[in-house]
mmCIF file with all atom_site columns, C-alpha atoms in Angstrom:
data_model
loop_
_atom_site.group_PDB
_atom_site.id
_atom_site.type_symbol
_atom_site.label_atom_id
_atom_site.label_alt_id
_atom_site.label_comp_id
_atom_site.label_asym_id
_atom_site.label_entity_id
_atom_site.label_seq_id
_atom_site.pdbx_PDB_ins_code
_atom_site.Cartn_x
_atom_site.Cartn_y
_atom_site.Cartn_z
_atom_site.occupancy
_atom_site.B_iso_or_equiv
_atom_site.pdbx_formal_charge
_atom_site.auth_seq_id
_atom_site.auth_comp_id
_atom_site.auth_asym_id
_atom_site.auth_atom_id
_atom_site.pdbx_PDB_model_num
ATOM 1   C CA . ASP A 1 1   ? 13.526  12.816  8.225   1.00 55.00 ? 1   ASP A CA 1
ATOM 2   C CA . THR A 1 2   ? 10.755  14.036  6.008   1.00 74.00 ? 2   THR A CA 1
ATOM 3   C CA . GLY A 1 3   ? 9.351   10.602  4.916   1.00 91.00 ? 3   GLY A CA 1
ATOM 4   C CA . VAL A 1 4   ? 8.900   9.305   1.410   1.00 95.00 ? 4   VAL A CA 1
ATOM 5   C CA . SER A 1 5   ? 8.597   12.040  -1.185  1.00 95.00 ? 5   SER A CA 1
ATOM 6   C CA . GLN A 1 6   ? 7.281   11.666  -4.676  1.00 97.00 ? 6   GLN A CA 1
ATOM 7   C CA . ASP A 1 7   ? 7.561   14.070  -7.694  1.00 97.00 ? 7   ASP A CA 1
ATOM 8   C CA . PRO A 1 8   ? 5.563   15.264  -9.477  1.00 97.00 ? 8   PRO A CA 1
ATOM 9   C CA . ARG A 1 9   ? 2.373   15.048  -7.484  1.00 96.00 ? 9   ARG A CA 1
ATOM 10  C CA . HIS A 1 10  ? 0.253   15.405  -10.625 1.00 97.00 ? 10  HIS A CA 1
ATOM 11  C CA . LYS A 1 11  ? 1.101   14.825  -14.301 1.00 97.00 ? 11  LYS A CA 1
ATOM 12  C CA . ILE A 1 12  ? -1.164  15.412  -17.204 1.00 98.00 ? 12  ILE A CA 1
ATOM 13  C CA . THR A 1 13  ? 0.012   14.120  -20.532 1.00 97.00 ? 13  THR A CA 1
ATOM 14  C CA . LYS A 1 14  ? -1.159  13.253  -23.982 1.00 97.00 ? 14  LYS A CA 1
ATOM 15  C CA . ARG A 1 15  ? -1.460  9.655   -25.142 1.00 97.00 ? 15  ARG A CA 1
ATOM 16  C CA . GLY A 1 16  ? 1.830   8.464   -26.603 1.00 97.00 ? 16  GLY A CA 1
ATOM 17  C CA . GLN A 1 17  ? 4.095   10.703  -24.541 1.00 97.00 ? 17  GLN A CA 1
ATOM 18  C CA . ASN A 1 18  ? 6.621   9.405   -22.041 1.00 98.00 ? 18  ASN A CA 1
ATOM 19  C CA . VAL A 1 19  ? 6.498   10.331  -18.418 1.00 98.00 ? 19  VAL A CA 1
ATOM 20  C CA . THR A 1 20  ? 8.910   9.822   -15.451 1.00 98.00 ? 20  THR A CA 1
ATOM 21  C CA . PHE A 1 21  ? 8.112   9.738   -11.785 1.00 98.00 ? 21  PHE A CA 1
ATOM 22  C CA . ARG A 1 22  ? 10.686  10.049  -9.023  1.00 98.00 ? 22  ARG A CA 1
ATOM 23  C CA . CYS A 1 23  ? 10.663  8.595   -5.531  1.00 98.00 ? 23  CYS A CA 1
ATOM 24  C CA . ASP A 1 24  ? 12.949  9.551   -2.665  1.00 97.00 ? 24  ASP A CA 1
ATOM 25  C CA . PRO A 1 25  ? 12.598  7.031   0.090   1.00 96.00 ? 25  PRO A CA 1
ATOM 26  C CA . ILE A 1 26  ? 13.413  7.438   3.774   1.00 93.00 ? 26  ILE A CA 1
ATOM 27  C CA . SER A 1 27  ? 17.198  7.590   3.734   1.00 90.00 ? 27  SER A CA 1
ATOM 28  C CA . GLU A 1 28  ? 18.065  4.504   5.759   1.00 87.00 ? 28  GLU A CA 1
ATOM 29  C CA . HIS A 1 29  ? 15.528  2.217   4.011   1.00 90.00 ? 29  HIS A CA 1
ATOM 30  C CA . ASN A 1 30  ? 16.943  -0.415  1.734   1.00 89.00 ? 30  ASN A CA 1
ATOM 31  C CA . ARG A 1 31  ? 13.721  -1.560  0.091   1.00 90.00 ? 31  ARG A CA 1
ATOM 32  C CA . LEU A 1 32  ? 11.633  0.475   -2.282  1.00 94.00 ? 32  LEU A CA 1
ATOM 33  C CA . TYR A 1 33  ? 8.354   -0.454  -3.828  1.00 94.00 ? 33  TYR A CA 1
ATOM 34  C CA . TRP A 1 34  ? 6.174   0.910   -6.634  1.00 95.00 ? 34  TRP A CA 1
ATOM 35  C CA . TYR A 1 35  ? 2.473   0.351   -6.557  1.00 95.00 ? 35  TYR A CA 1
ATOM 36  C CA . ARG A 1 36  ? -0.381  1.568   -8.812  1.00 95.00 ? 36  ARG A CA 1
ATOM 37  C CA . GLN A 1 37  ? -3.819  2.545   -7.488  1.00 94.00 ? 37  GLN A CA 1
ATOM 38  C CA . THR A 1 38  ? -6.872  3.211   -9.494  1.00 93.00 ? 38  THR A CA 1
ATOM 39  C CA . LEU A 1 39  ? -10.111 4.690   -8.260  1.00 87.00 ? 39  LEU A CA 1
ATOM 40  C CA . GLY A 1 40  ? -11.938 2.464   -5.867  1.00 84.00 ? 40  GLY A CA 1
ATOM 41  C CA . GLN A 1 41  ? -9.156  -0.111  -5.751  1.00 88.00 ? 41  GLN A CA 1
ATOM 42  C CA . GLY A 1 42  ? -6.305  -0.952  -3.368  1.00 90.00 ? 42  GLY A CA 1
ATOM 43  C CA . PRO A 1 43  ? -2.735  -0.538  -4.330  1.00 93.00 ? 43  PRO A CA 1
ATOM 44  C CA . GLU A 1 44  ? -1.455  -3.050  -6.794  1.00 91.00 ? 44  GLU A CA 1
ATOM 45  C CA . PHE A 1 45  ? 2.139   -4.161  -6.724  1.00 89.00 ? 45  PHE A CA 1
ATOM 46  C CA . LEU A 1 46  ? 4.406   -3.208  -9.697  1.00 92.00 ? 46  LEU A CA 1
ATOM 47  C CA . THR A 1 47  ? 7.978   -3.798  -8.619  1.00 92.00 ? 47  THR A CA 1
ATOM 48  C CA . TYR A 1 48  ? 10.404  -3.557  -5.760  1.00 91.00 ? 48  TYR A CA 1
ATOM 49  C CA . PHE A 1 49  ? 14.055  -2.968  -5.176  1.00 92.00 ? 49  PHE A CA 1
ATOM 50  C CA . GLN A 1 50  ? 16.417  -4.077  -2.477  1.00 89.00 ? 50  GLN A CA 1
ATOM 51  C CA . ASN A 1 51  ? 19.206  -1.519  -2.538  1.00 90.00 ? 51  ASN A CA 1
ATOM 52  C CA . GLU A 1 52  ? 19.869  -1.077  -6.301  1.00 91.00 ? 52  GLU A CA 1
ATOM 53  C CA . ALA A 1 53  ? 18.708  -4.526  -7.418  1.00 90.00 ? 53  ALA A CA 1
ATOM 54  C CA . GLN A 1 54  ? 15.262  -4.936  -8.880  1.00 89.00 ? 54  GLN A CA 1
ATOM 55  C CA . LEU A 1 55  ? 14.114  -8.166  -7.322  1.00 86.00 ? 55  LEU A CA 1
ATOM 56  C CA . GLU A 1 56  ? 10.539  -8.607  -8.448  1.00 82.00 ? 56  GLU A CA 1
ATOM 57  C CA . LYS A 1 57  ? 8.338   -7.346  -11.168 1.00 84.00 ? 57  LYS A CA 1
ATOM 58  C CA . SER A 1 58  ? 4.571   -7.794  -11.532 1.00 84.00 ? 58  SER A CA 1
ATOM 59  C CA . ARG A 1 59  ? 3.024   -8.929  -14.808 1.00 78.00 ? 59  ARG A CA 1
ATOM 60  C CA . LEU A 1 60  ? 1.180   -5.571  -14.640 1.00 79.00 ? 60  LEU A CA 1
ATOM 61  C CA . LEU A 1 61  ? 4.542   -4.001  -15.554 1.00 82.00 ? 61  LEU A CA 1
ATOM 62  C CA . SER A 1 62  ? 4.431   -4.127  -19.328 1.00 87.00 ? 62  SER A CA 1
ATOM 63  C CA . ASP A 1 63  ? 7.495   -3.505  -21.569 1.00 91.00 ? 63  ASP A CA 1
ATOM 64  C CA . ARG A 1 64  ? 6.538   0.245   -21.628 1.00 95.00 ? 64  ARG A CA 1
ATOM 65  C CA . PHE A 1 65  ? 7.273   0.480   -17.912 1.00 95.00 ? 65  PHE A CA 1
ATOM 66  C CA . SER A 1 66  ? 10.763  0.612   -16.573 1.00 94.00 ? 66  SER A CA 1
ATOM 67  C CA . ALA A 1 67  ? 12.075  1.334   -13.064 1.00 95.00 ? 67  ALA A CA 1
ATOM 68  C CA . GLU A 1 68  ? 15.496  2.058   -11.759 1.00 95.00 ? 68  GLU A CA 1
ATOM 69  C CA . ARG A 1 69  ? 17.113  2.698   -8.510  1.00 95.00 ? 69  ARG A CA 1
ATOM 70  C CA . PRO A 1 70  ? 20.689  3.738   -9.244  1.00 90.00 ? 70  PRO A CA 1
ATOM 71  C CA . LYS A 1 71  ? 23.059  3.624   -6.199  1.00 86.00 ? 71  LYS A CA 1
ATOM 72  C CA . GLY A 1 72  ? 20.169  2.292   -4.041  1.00 85.00 ? 72  GLY A CA 1
ATOM 73  C CA . SER A 1 73  ? 18.881  5.737   -3.190  1.00 91.00 ? 73  SER A CA 1
ATOM 74  C CA . PHE A 1 74  ? 16.018  7.402   -5.161  1.00 96.00 ? 74  PHE A CA 1
ATOM 75  C CA . SER A 1 75  ? 14.079  5.537   -7.783  1.00 97.00 ? 75  SER A CA 1
ATOM 76  C CA . THR A 1 76  ? 12.477  6.495   -11.136 1.00 97.00 ? 76  THR A CA 1
ATOM 77  C CA . LEU A 1 77  ? 9.499   4.931   -12.808 1.00 97.00 ? 77  LEU A CA 1
ATOM 78  C CA . GLU A 1 78  ? 9.188   5.689   -16.544 1.00 97.00 ? 78  GLU A CA 1
ATOM 79  C CA . ILE A 1 79  ? 6.207   4.977   -18.660 1.00 97.00 ? 79  ILE A CA 1
ATOM 80  C CA . GLN A 1 80  ? 6.800   5.095   -22.389 1.00 97.00 ? 80  GLN A CA 1
ATOM 81  C CA . ARG A 1 81  ? 4.103   5.703   -25.049 1.00 97.00 ? 81  ARG A CA 1
ATOM 82  C CA . THR A 1 82  ? 1.448   6.304   -22.400 1.00 97.00 ? 82  THR A CA 1
ATOM 83  C CA . GLU A 1 83  ? -1.998  4.977   -22.870 1.00 96.00 ? 83  GLU A CA 1
ATOM 84  C CA . GLN A 1 84  ? -5.241  6.120   -21.312 1.00 95.00 ? 84  GLN A CA 1
ATOM 85  C CA . GLY A 1 85  ? -5.297  2.959   -19.252 1.00 94.00 ? 85  GLY A CA 1
ATOM 86  C CA . ASP A 1 86  ? -2.176  4.091   -17.552 1.00 96.00 ? 86  ASP A CA 1
ATOM 87  C CA . SER A 1 87  ? -4.103  6.861   -15.719 1.00 97.00 ? 87  SER A CA 1
ATOM 88  C CA . ALA A 1 88  ? -3.761  6.106   -12.053 1.00 96.00 ? 88  ALA A CA 1
ATOM 89  C CA . MET A 1 89  ? -2.033  7.040   -8.827  1.00 96.00 ? 89  MET A CA 1
ATOM 90  C CA . TYR A 1 90  ? 1.502   5.741   -8.705  1.00 97.00 ? 90  TYR A CA 1
ATOM 91  C CA . LEU A 1 91  ? 2.576   5.088   -5.118  1.00 96.00 ? 91  LEU A CA 1
ATOM 92  C CA . CYS A 1 92  ? 6.085   4.649   -3.792  1.00 97.00 ? 92  CYS A CA 1
ATOM 93  C CA . ALA A 1 93  ? 6.821   3.007   -0.464  1.00 94.00 ? 93  ALA A CA 1
ATOM 94  C CA . SER A 1 94  ? 10.028  2.199   1.358   1.00 93.00 ? 94  SER A CA 1
ATOM 95  C CA . ALA A 1 95  ? 10.956  -0.139  4.081   1.00 89.00 ? 95  ALA A CA 1
ATOM 96  C CA . SER A 1 96  ? 13.861  -1.188  6.230   1.00 85.00 ? 96  SER A CA 1
ATOM 97  C CA . TYR A 1 97  ? 14.497  -4.854  5.636   1.00 77.00 ? 97  TYR A CA 1
ATOM 98  C CA . LEU A 1 98  ? 15.755  -6.862  8.529   1.00 72.00 ? 98  LEU A CA 1
ATOM 99  C CA . PRO A 1 99  ? 14.833  -10.561 8.926   1.00 64.00 ? 99  PRO A CA 1
ATOM 100 C CA . GLU A 1 100 ? 13.221  -9.912  12.320  1.00 63.00 ? 100 GLU A CA 1
ATOM 101 C CA . ASN A 1 101 ? 11.094  -7.167  11.031  1.00 63.00 ? 101 ASN A CA 1
ATOM 102 C CA . THR A 1 102 ? 7.520   -7.910  10.218  1.00 65.00 ? 102 THR A CA 1
ATOM 103 C CA . GLY A 1 103 ? 7.369   -5.631  7.297   1.00 69.00 ? 103 GLY A CA 1
ATOM 104 C CA . GLU A 1 104 ? 6.036   -2.078  7.492   1.00 83.00 ? 104 GLU A CA 1
ATOM 105 C CA . LEU A 1 105 ? 5.761   0.024   4.362   1.00 88.00 ? 105 LEU A CA 1
ATOM 106 C CA . PHE A 1 106 ? 6.110   3.773   4.538   1.00 91.00 ? 106 PHE A CA 1
ATOM 107 C CA . PHE A 1 107 ? 4.156   5.367   1.610   1.00 93.00 ? 107 PHE A CA 1
ATOM 108 C CA . GLY A 1 108 ? 4.583   8.654   -0.206  1.00 94.00 ? 108 GLY A CA 1
ATOM 109 C CA . GLU A 1 109 ? 1.620   10.766  -1.191  1.00 93.00 ? 109 GLU A CA 1
ATOM 110 C CA . GLY A 1 110 ? 1.665   9.411   -4.750  1.00 95.00 ? 110 GLY A CA 1
ATOM 111 C CA . SER A 1 111 ? 2.000   10.809  -8.187  1.00 97.00 ? 111 SER A CA 1
ATOM 112 C CA . ARG A 1 112 ? -1.276  11.058  -10.043 1.00 96.00 ? 112 ARG A CA 1
ATOM 113 C CA . LEU A 1 113 ? -1.072  10.488  -13.795 1.00 98.00 ? 113 LEU A CA 1
ATOM 114 C CA . THR A 1 114 ? -3.794  11.570  -16.217 1.00 97.00 ? 114 THR A CA 1
ATOM 115 C CA . VAL A 1 115 ? -3.424  10.499  -19.826 1.00 97.00 ? 115 VAL A CA 1
ATOM 116 C CA . LEU A 1 116 ? -5.613  12.402  -22.289 1.00 96.00 ? 116 LEU A CA 1
ATOM 117 C CA . GLY B 2 1   ? -2.367  -17.329 -4.352  1.00 79.00 ? 1   GLY B CA 1
ATOM 118 C CA . ASN B 2 2   ? -2.613  -14.520 -1.933  1.00 84.00 ? 2   ASN B CA 1
ATOM 119 C CA . SER B 2 3   ? -5.531  -12.108 -1.781  1.00 88.00 ? 3   SER B CA 1
ATOM 120 C CA . VAL B 2 4   ? -7.514  -9.911  0.566   1.00 93.00 ? 4   VAL B CA 1
ATOM 121 C CA . THR B 2 5   ? -11.259 -9.329  0.561   1.00 95.00 ? 5   THR B CA 1
ATOM 122 C CA . GLN B 2 6   ? -12.735 -6.509  2.611   1.00 94.00 ? 6   GLN B CA 1
ATOM 123 C CA . MET B 2 7   ? -16.085 -5.160  3.331   1.00 85.00 ? 7   MET B CA 1
ATOM 124 C CA . GLU B 2 8   ? -17.569 -2.897  0.685   1.00 83.00 ? 8   GLU B CA 1
ATOM 125 C CA . GLY B 2 9   ? -18.155 0.755   1.517   1.00 83.00 ? 9   GLY B CA 1
ATOM 126 C CA . PRO B 2 10  ? -18.817 3.470   1.981   1.00 94.00 ? 10  PRO B CA 1
ATOM 127 C CA . VAL B 2 11  ? -19.647 3.334   5.626   1.00 95.00 ? 11  VAL B CA 1
ATOM 128 C CA . THR B 2 12  ? -21.231 6.254   7.427   1.00 97.00 ? 12  THR B CA 1
ATOM 129 C CA . LEU B 2 13  ? -21.516 6.321   11.186  1.00 97.00 ? 13  LEU B CA 1
ATOM 130 C CA . SER B 2 14  ? -22.417 8.731   13.887  1.00 97.00 ? 14  SER B CA 1
ATOM 131 C CA . GLU B 2 15  ? -19.794 9.846   16.270  1.00 97.00 ? 15  GLU B CA 1
ATOM 132 C CA . GLU B 2 16  ? -19.304 7.444   19.230  1.00 96.00 ? 16  GLU B CA 1
ATOM 133 C CA . ALA B 2 17  ? -20.803 4.518   17.232  1.00 97.00 ? 17  ALA B CA 1
ATOM 134 C CA . PHE B 2 18  ? -19.157 1.134   17.118  1.00 97.00 ? 18  PHE B CA 1
ATOM 135 C CA . LEU B 2 19  ? -17.128 0.303   13.993  1.00 97.00 ? 19  LEU B CA 1
ATOM 136 C CA . THR B 2 20  ? -16.458 -3.037  12.369  1.00 97.00 ? 20  THR B CA 1
ATOM 137 C CA . ILE B 2 21  ? -14.776 -3.400  8.927   1.00 97.00 ? 21  ILE B CA 1
ATOM 138 C CA . ASN B 2 22  ? -14.513 -6.994  7.879   1.00 97.00 ? 22  ASN B CA 1
ATOM 139 C CA . CYS B 2 23  ? -11.405 -8.442  6.153   1.00 97.00 ? 23  CYS B CA 1
ATOM 140 C CA . THR B 2 24  ? -10.718 -12.018 5.126   1.00 97.00 ? 24  THR B CA 1
ATOM 141 C CA . TYR B 2 25  ? -7.677  -13.298 3.422   1.00 95.00 ? 25  TYR B CA 1
ATOM 142 C CA . THR B 2 26  ? -6.270  -16.142 1.371   1.00 92.00 ? 26  THR B CA 1
ATOM 143 C CA . ALA B 2 27  ? -2.615  -17.009 1.713   1.00 87.00 ? 27  ALA B CA 1
ATOM 144 C CA . THR B 2 28  ? -0.286  -19.773 0.718   1.00 79.00 ? 28  THR B CA 1
ATOM 145 C CA . GLY B 2 29  ? 1.970   -19.298 3.669   1.00 77.00 ? 29  GLY B CA 1
ATOM 146 C CA . TYR B 2 30  ? 1.942   -17.675 7.028   1.00 81.00 ? 30  TYR B CA 1
ATOM 147 C CA . PRO B 2 31  ? 1.321   -14.050 6.278   1.00 88.00 ? 31  PRO B CA 1
ATOM 148 C CA . SER B 2 32  ? 1.517   -10.965 8.454   1.00 90.00 ? 32  SER B CA 1
ATOM 149 C CA . LEU B 2 33  ? -1.674  -8.882  8.439   1.00 93.00 ? 33  LEU B CA 1
ATOM 150 C CA . PHE B 2 34  ? -2.052  -5.139  8.407   1.00 94.00 ? 34  PHE B CA 1
ATOM 151 C CA . TRP B 2 35  ? -4.526  -2.292  8.420   1.00 96.00 ? 35  TRP B CA 1
ATOM 152 C CA . TYR B 2 36  ? -3.437  0.816   6.623   1.00 96.00 ? 36  TYR B CA 1
ATOM 153 C CA . VAL B 2 37  ? -5.362  4.057   6.698   1.00 96.00 ? 37  VAL B CA 1
ATOM 154 C CA . GLN B 2 38  ? -5.467  6.905   4.200   1.00 93.00 ? 38  GLN B CA 1
ATOM 155 C CA . TYR B 2 39  ? -6.632  10.240  5.426   1.00 93.00 ? 39  TYR B CA 1
ATOM 156 C CA . PRO B 2 40  ? -7.883  12.800  2.878   1.00 88.00 ? 40  PRO B CA 1
ATOM 157 C CA . GLY B 2 41  ? -4.990  14.200  0.894   1.00 84.00 ? 41  GLY B CA 1
ATOM 158 C CA . GLU B 2 42  ? -2.379  12.011  2.636   1.00 87.00 ? 42  GLU B CA 1
ATOM 159 C CA . GLY B 2 43  ? -0.477  8.857   1.841   1.00 88.00 ? 43  GLY B CA 1
ATOM 160 C CA . LEU B 2 44  ? -1.258  5.461   3.282   1.00 92.00 ? 44  LEU B CA 1
ATOM 161 C CA . GLN B 2 45  ? 0.028   4.900   6.783   1.00 92.00 ? 45  GLN B CA 1
ATOM 162 C CA . LEU B 2 46  ? 0.199   1.892   8.968   1.00 93.00 ? 46  LEU B CA 1
ATOM 163 C CA . LEU B 2 47  ? -2.609  1.686   11.573  1.00 96.00 ? 47  LEU B CA 1
ATOM 164 C CA . LEU B 2 48  ? -1.902  -1.659  13.167  1.00 95.00 ? 48  LEU B CA 1
ATOM 165 C CA . LYS B 2 49  ? -0.446  -5.090  12.430  1.00 93.00 ? 49  LYS B CA 1
ATOM 166 C CA . ALA B 2 50  ? -0.367  -8.659  13.611  1.00 93.00 ? 50  ALA B CA 1
ATOM 167 C CA . THR B 2 51  ? 2.303   -11.171 12.653  1.00 89.00 ? 51  THR B CA 1
ATOM 168 C CA . LYS B 2 52  ? 0.901   -14.517 13.837  1.00 89.00 ? 52  LYS B CA 1
ATOM 169 C CA . ALA B 2 53  ? -2.327  -16.323 14.679  1.00 91.00 ? 53  ALA B CA 1
ATOM 170 C CA . ASP B 2 54  ? -4.160  -14.957 17.705  1.00 94.00 ? 54  ASP B CA 1
ATOM 171 C CA . ASP B 2 55  ? -2.041  -11.827 17.845  1.00 94.00 ? 55  ASP B CA 1
ATOM 172 C CA . LYS B 2 56  ? -4.018  -8.636  18.451  1.00 96.00 ? 56  LYS B CA 1
ATOM 173 C CA . GLY B 2 57  ? -2.932  -5.382  16.823  1.00 95.00 ? 57  GLY B CA 1
ATOM 174 C CA . SER B 2 58  ? -4.019  -2.152  18.368  1.00 96.00 ? 58  SER B CA 1
ATOM 175 C CA . ASN B 2 59  ? -3.472  1.576   17.891  1.00 96.00 ? 59  ASN B CA 1
ATOM 176 C CA . LYS B 2 60  ? -5.534  4.771   18.437  1.00 95.00 ? 60  LYS B CA 1
ATOM 177 C CA . GLY B 2 61  ? -8.414  2.769   19.858  1.00 97.00 ? 61  GLY B CA 1
ATOM 178 C CA . PHE B 2 62  ? -8.550  0.402   16.898  1.00 98.00 ? 62  PHE B CA 1
ATOM 179 C CA . GLU B 2 63  ? -8.061  -3.256  17.275  1.00 98.00 ? 63  GLU B CA 1
ATOM 180 C CA . ALA B 2 64  ? -7.807  -6.369  15.023  1.00 98.00 ? 64  ALA B CA 1
ATOM 181 C CA . THR B 2 65  ? -7.203  -9.984  15.919  1.00 97.00 ? 65  THR B CA 1
ATOM 182 C CA . TYR B 2 66  ? -5.440  -12.406 13.507  1.00 96.00 ? 66  TYR B CA 1
ATOM 183 C CA . ARG B 2 67  ? -7.900  -15.399 13.317  1.00 96.00 ? 67  ARG B CA 1
ATOM 184 C CA . LYS B 2 68  ? -6.262  -18.235 11.367  1.00 92.00 ? 68  LYS B CA 1
ATOM 185 C CA . GLU B 2 69  ? -9.237  -20.540 11.782  1.00 93.00 ? 69  GLU B CA 1
ATOM 186 C CA . THR B 2 70  ? -11.581 -18.060 10.058  1.00 95.00 ? 70  THR B CA 1
ATOM 187 C CA . THR B 2 71  ? -8.795  -16.405 7.902   1.00 95.00 ? 71  THR B CA 1
ATOM 188 C CA . SER B 2 72  ? -9.961  -13.022 9.181   1.00 96.00 ? 72  SER B CA 1
ATOM 189 C CA . PHE B 2 73  ? -8.586  -9.768  10.472  1.00 97.00 ? 73  PHE B CA 1
ATOM 190 C CA . HIS B 2 74  ? -11.613 -7.584  11.225  1.00 98.00 ? 74  HIS B CA 1
ATOM 191 C CA . LEU B 2 75  ? -10.963 -3.940  12.283  1.00 98.00 ? 75  LEU B CA 1
ATOM 192 C CA . GLU B 2 76  ? -12.944 -2.665  15.265  1.00 98.00 ? 76  GLU B CA 1
ATOM 193 C CA . LYS B 2 77  ? -13.227 0.425   17.220  1.00 98.00 ? 77  LYS B CA 1
ATOM 194 C CA . GLY B 2 78  ? -15.576 1.033   20.157  1.00 96.00 ? 78  GLY B CA 1
ATOM 195 C CA . SER B 2 79  ? -16.378 4.726   19.675  1.00 96.00 ? 79  SER B CA 1
ATOM 196 C CA . VAL B 2 80  ? -15.399 6.425   16.417  1.00 97.00 ? 80  VAL B CA 1
ATOM 197 C CA . GLN B 2 81  ? -14.671 10.137  16.054  1.00 97.00 ? 81  GLN B CA 1
ATOM 198 C CA . VAL B 2 82  ? -14.996 12.561  13.228  1.00 97.00 ? 82  VAL B CA 1
ATOM 199 C CA . SER B 2 83  ? -11.220 12.440  12.854  1.00 96.00 ? 83  SER B CA 1
ATOM 200 C CA . ASP B 2 84  ? -11.438 8.738   11.955  1.00 97.00 ? 84  ASP B CA 1
ATOM 201 C CA . SER B 2 85  ? -13.006 9.562   8.629   1.00 97.00 ? 85  SER B CA 1
ATOM 202 C CA . ALA B 2 86  ? -10.640 7.985   6.114   1.00 96.00 ? 86  ALA B CA 1
ATOM 203 C CA . VAL B 2 87  ? -10.233 5.006   3.767   1.00 95.00 ? 87  VAL B CA 1
ATOM 204 C CA . TYR B 2 88  ? -9.107  1.814   5.467   1.00 97.00 ? 88  TYR B CA 1
ATOM 205 C CA . PHE B 2 89  ? -7.131  -0.919  3.677   1.00 96.00 ? 89  PHE B CA 1
ATOM 206 C CA . CYS B 2 90  ? -6.589  -4.423  4.862   1.00 96.00 ? 90  CYS B CA 1
ATOM 207 C CA . ALA B 2 91  ? -3.417  -6.001  3.673   1.00 94.00 ? 91  ALA B CA 1
ATOM 208 C CA . LEU B 2 92  ? -1.224  -9.135  3.976   1.00 91.00 ? 92  LEU B CA 1
ATOM 209 C CA . SER B 2 93  ? 2.441   -9.590  3.483   1.00 87.00 ? 93  SER B CA 1
ATOM 210 C CA . ASP B 2 94  ? 3.975   -12.926 2.821   1.00 78.00 ? 94  ASP B CA 1
ATOM 211 C CA . ARG B 2 95  ? 7.619   -14.037 2.228   1.00 66.00 ? 95  ARG B CA 1
ATOM 212 C CA . TRP B 2 96  ? 9.083   -11.000 3.962   1.00 55.00 ? 96  TRP B CA 1
ATOM 213 C CA . ASP B 2 97  ? 12.350  -12.765 4.386   1.00 53.00 ? 97  ASP B CA 1
ATOM 214 C CA . THR B 2 98  ? 12.791  -13.735 0.788   1.00 54.00 ? 98  THR B CA 1
ATOM 215 C CA . GLY B 2 99  ? 11.355  -10.539 -0.592  1.00 59.00 ? 99  GLY B CA 1
ATOM 216 C CA . ASN B 2 100 ? 7.696   -9.871  -0.871  1.00 64.00 ? 100 ASN B CA 1
ATOM 217 C CA . GLN B 2 101 ? 4.884   -7.952  -2.096  1.00 73.00 ? 101 GLN B CA 1
ATOM 218 C CA . PHE B 2 102 ? 1.942   -6.647  -0.048  1.00 85.00 ? 102 PHE B CA 1
ATOM 219 C CA . TYR B 2 103 ? -1.552  -7.532  -1.147  1.00 88.00 ? 103 TYR B CA 1
ATOM 220 C CA . PHE B 2 104 ? -4.197  -4.915  -0.458  1.00 92.00 ? 104 PHE B CA 1
ATOM 221 C CA . GLY B 2 105 ? -7.925  -5.009  -0.248  1.00 94.00 ? 105 GLY B CA 1
ATOM 222 C CA . THR B 2 106 ? -10.027 -2.544  -2.257  1.00 94.00 ? 106 THR B CA 1
ATOM 223 C CA . GLY B 2 107 ? -10.407 -0.203  0.690   1.00 95.00 ? 107 GLY B CA 1
ATOM 224 C CA . THR B 2 108 ? -13.428 0.824   2.865   1.00 96.00 ? 108 THR B CA 1
ATOM 225 C CA . SER B 2 109 ? -14.343 4.512   3.035   1.00 95.00 ? 109 SER B CA 1
ATOM 226 C CA . LEU B 2 110 ? -15.572 5.607   6.444   1.00 96.00 ? 110 LEU B CA 1
ATOM 227 C CA . THR B 2 111 ? -17.365 8.856   7.147   1.00 97.00 ? 111 THR B CA 1
ATOM 228 C CA . VAL B 2 112 ? -18.087 9.794   10.756  1.00 97.00 ? 112 VAL B CA 1
ATOM 229 C CA . ILE B 2 113 ? -20.662 12.551  11.240  1.00 97.00 ? 113 ILE B CA 1
ATOM 230 C CA . PRO B 2 114 ? -21.005 14.639  14.329  1.00 95.00 ? 114 PRO B CA 1
#
């Protein structure tokens, strides 16, 4: 098992363009989370999936953001019409949900977005 | 609501010094508490956790005790090493059974000098 992988690691785009990030979680994990991290801040929750169902979305996730997890495996996070304020590190994490678990997230290394 | 407040950084210590990074929390329920660490160029990884009041989490010489009366979860290590240089994040998790999100502090950067 290679852990959580994210692609691309770095993306530079011009304002107004669309970008898509991919996350491959640890294979047996049924929960997948997206977080955003800006410089000097901790990760901020965006959304999460349990299997293929998107169960919660933060108010940070504007209409320009959409996330999917088809078939409950990998996930994509798309940002349409990017703005400079979208520049951040986008983190993916996965977890194995069982009621007796106390909840440990396994993070990928992140996808850094720079919007010019 | 839920939130985590942790000590501002950066922190610079000499090797073998004692480390404390303060963390306090606000929660509506009975959260689990975590310390995550991010080494340079790597993703966040769990350092230790505690799931109920008075529990002590420990790993790699680091310890933190879940104090409900003071709503705190301070991270300590008796003798830091250069390899401990990293950013440390305090976090809480609530409502794990009904779906949850983790709330992270802003992170404390630690540099240990030889």
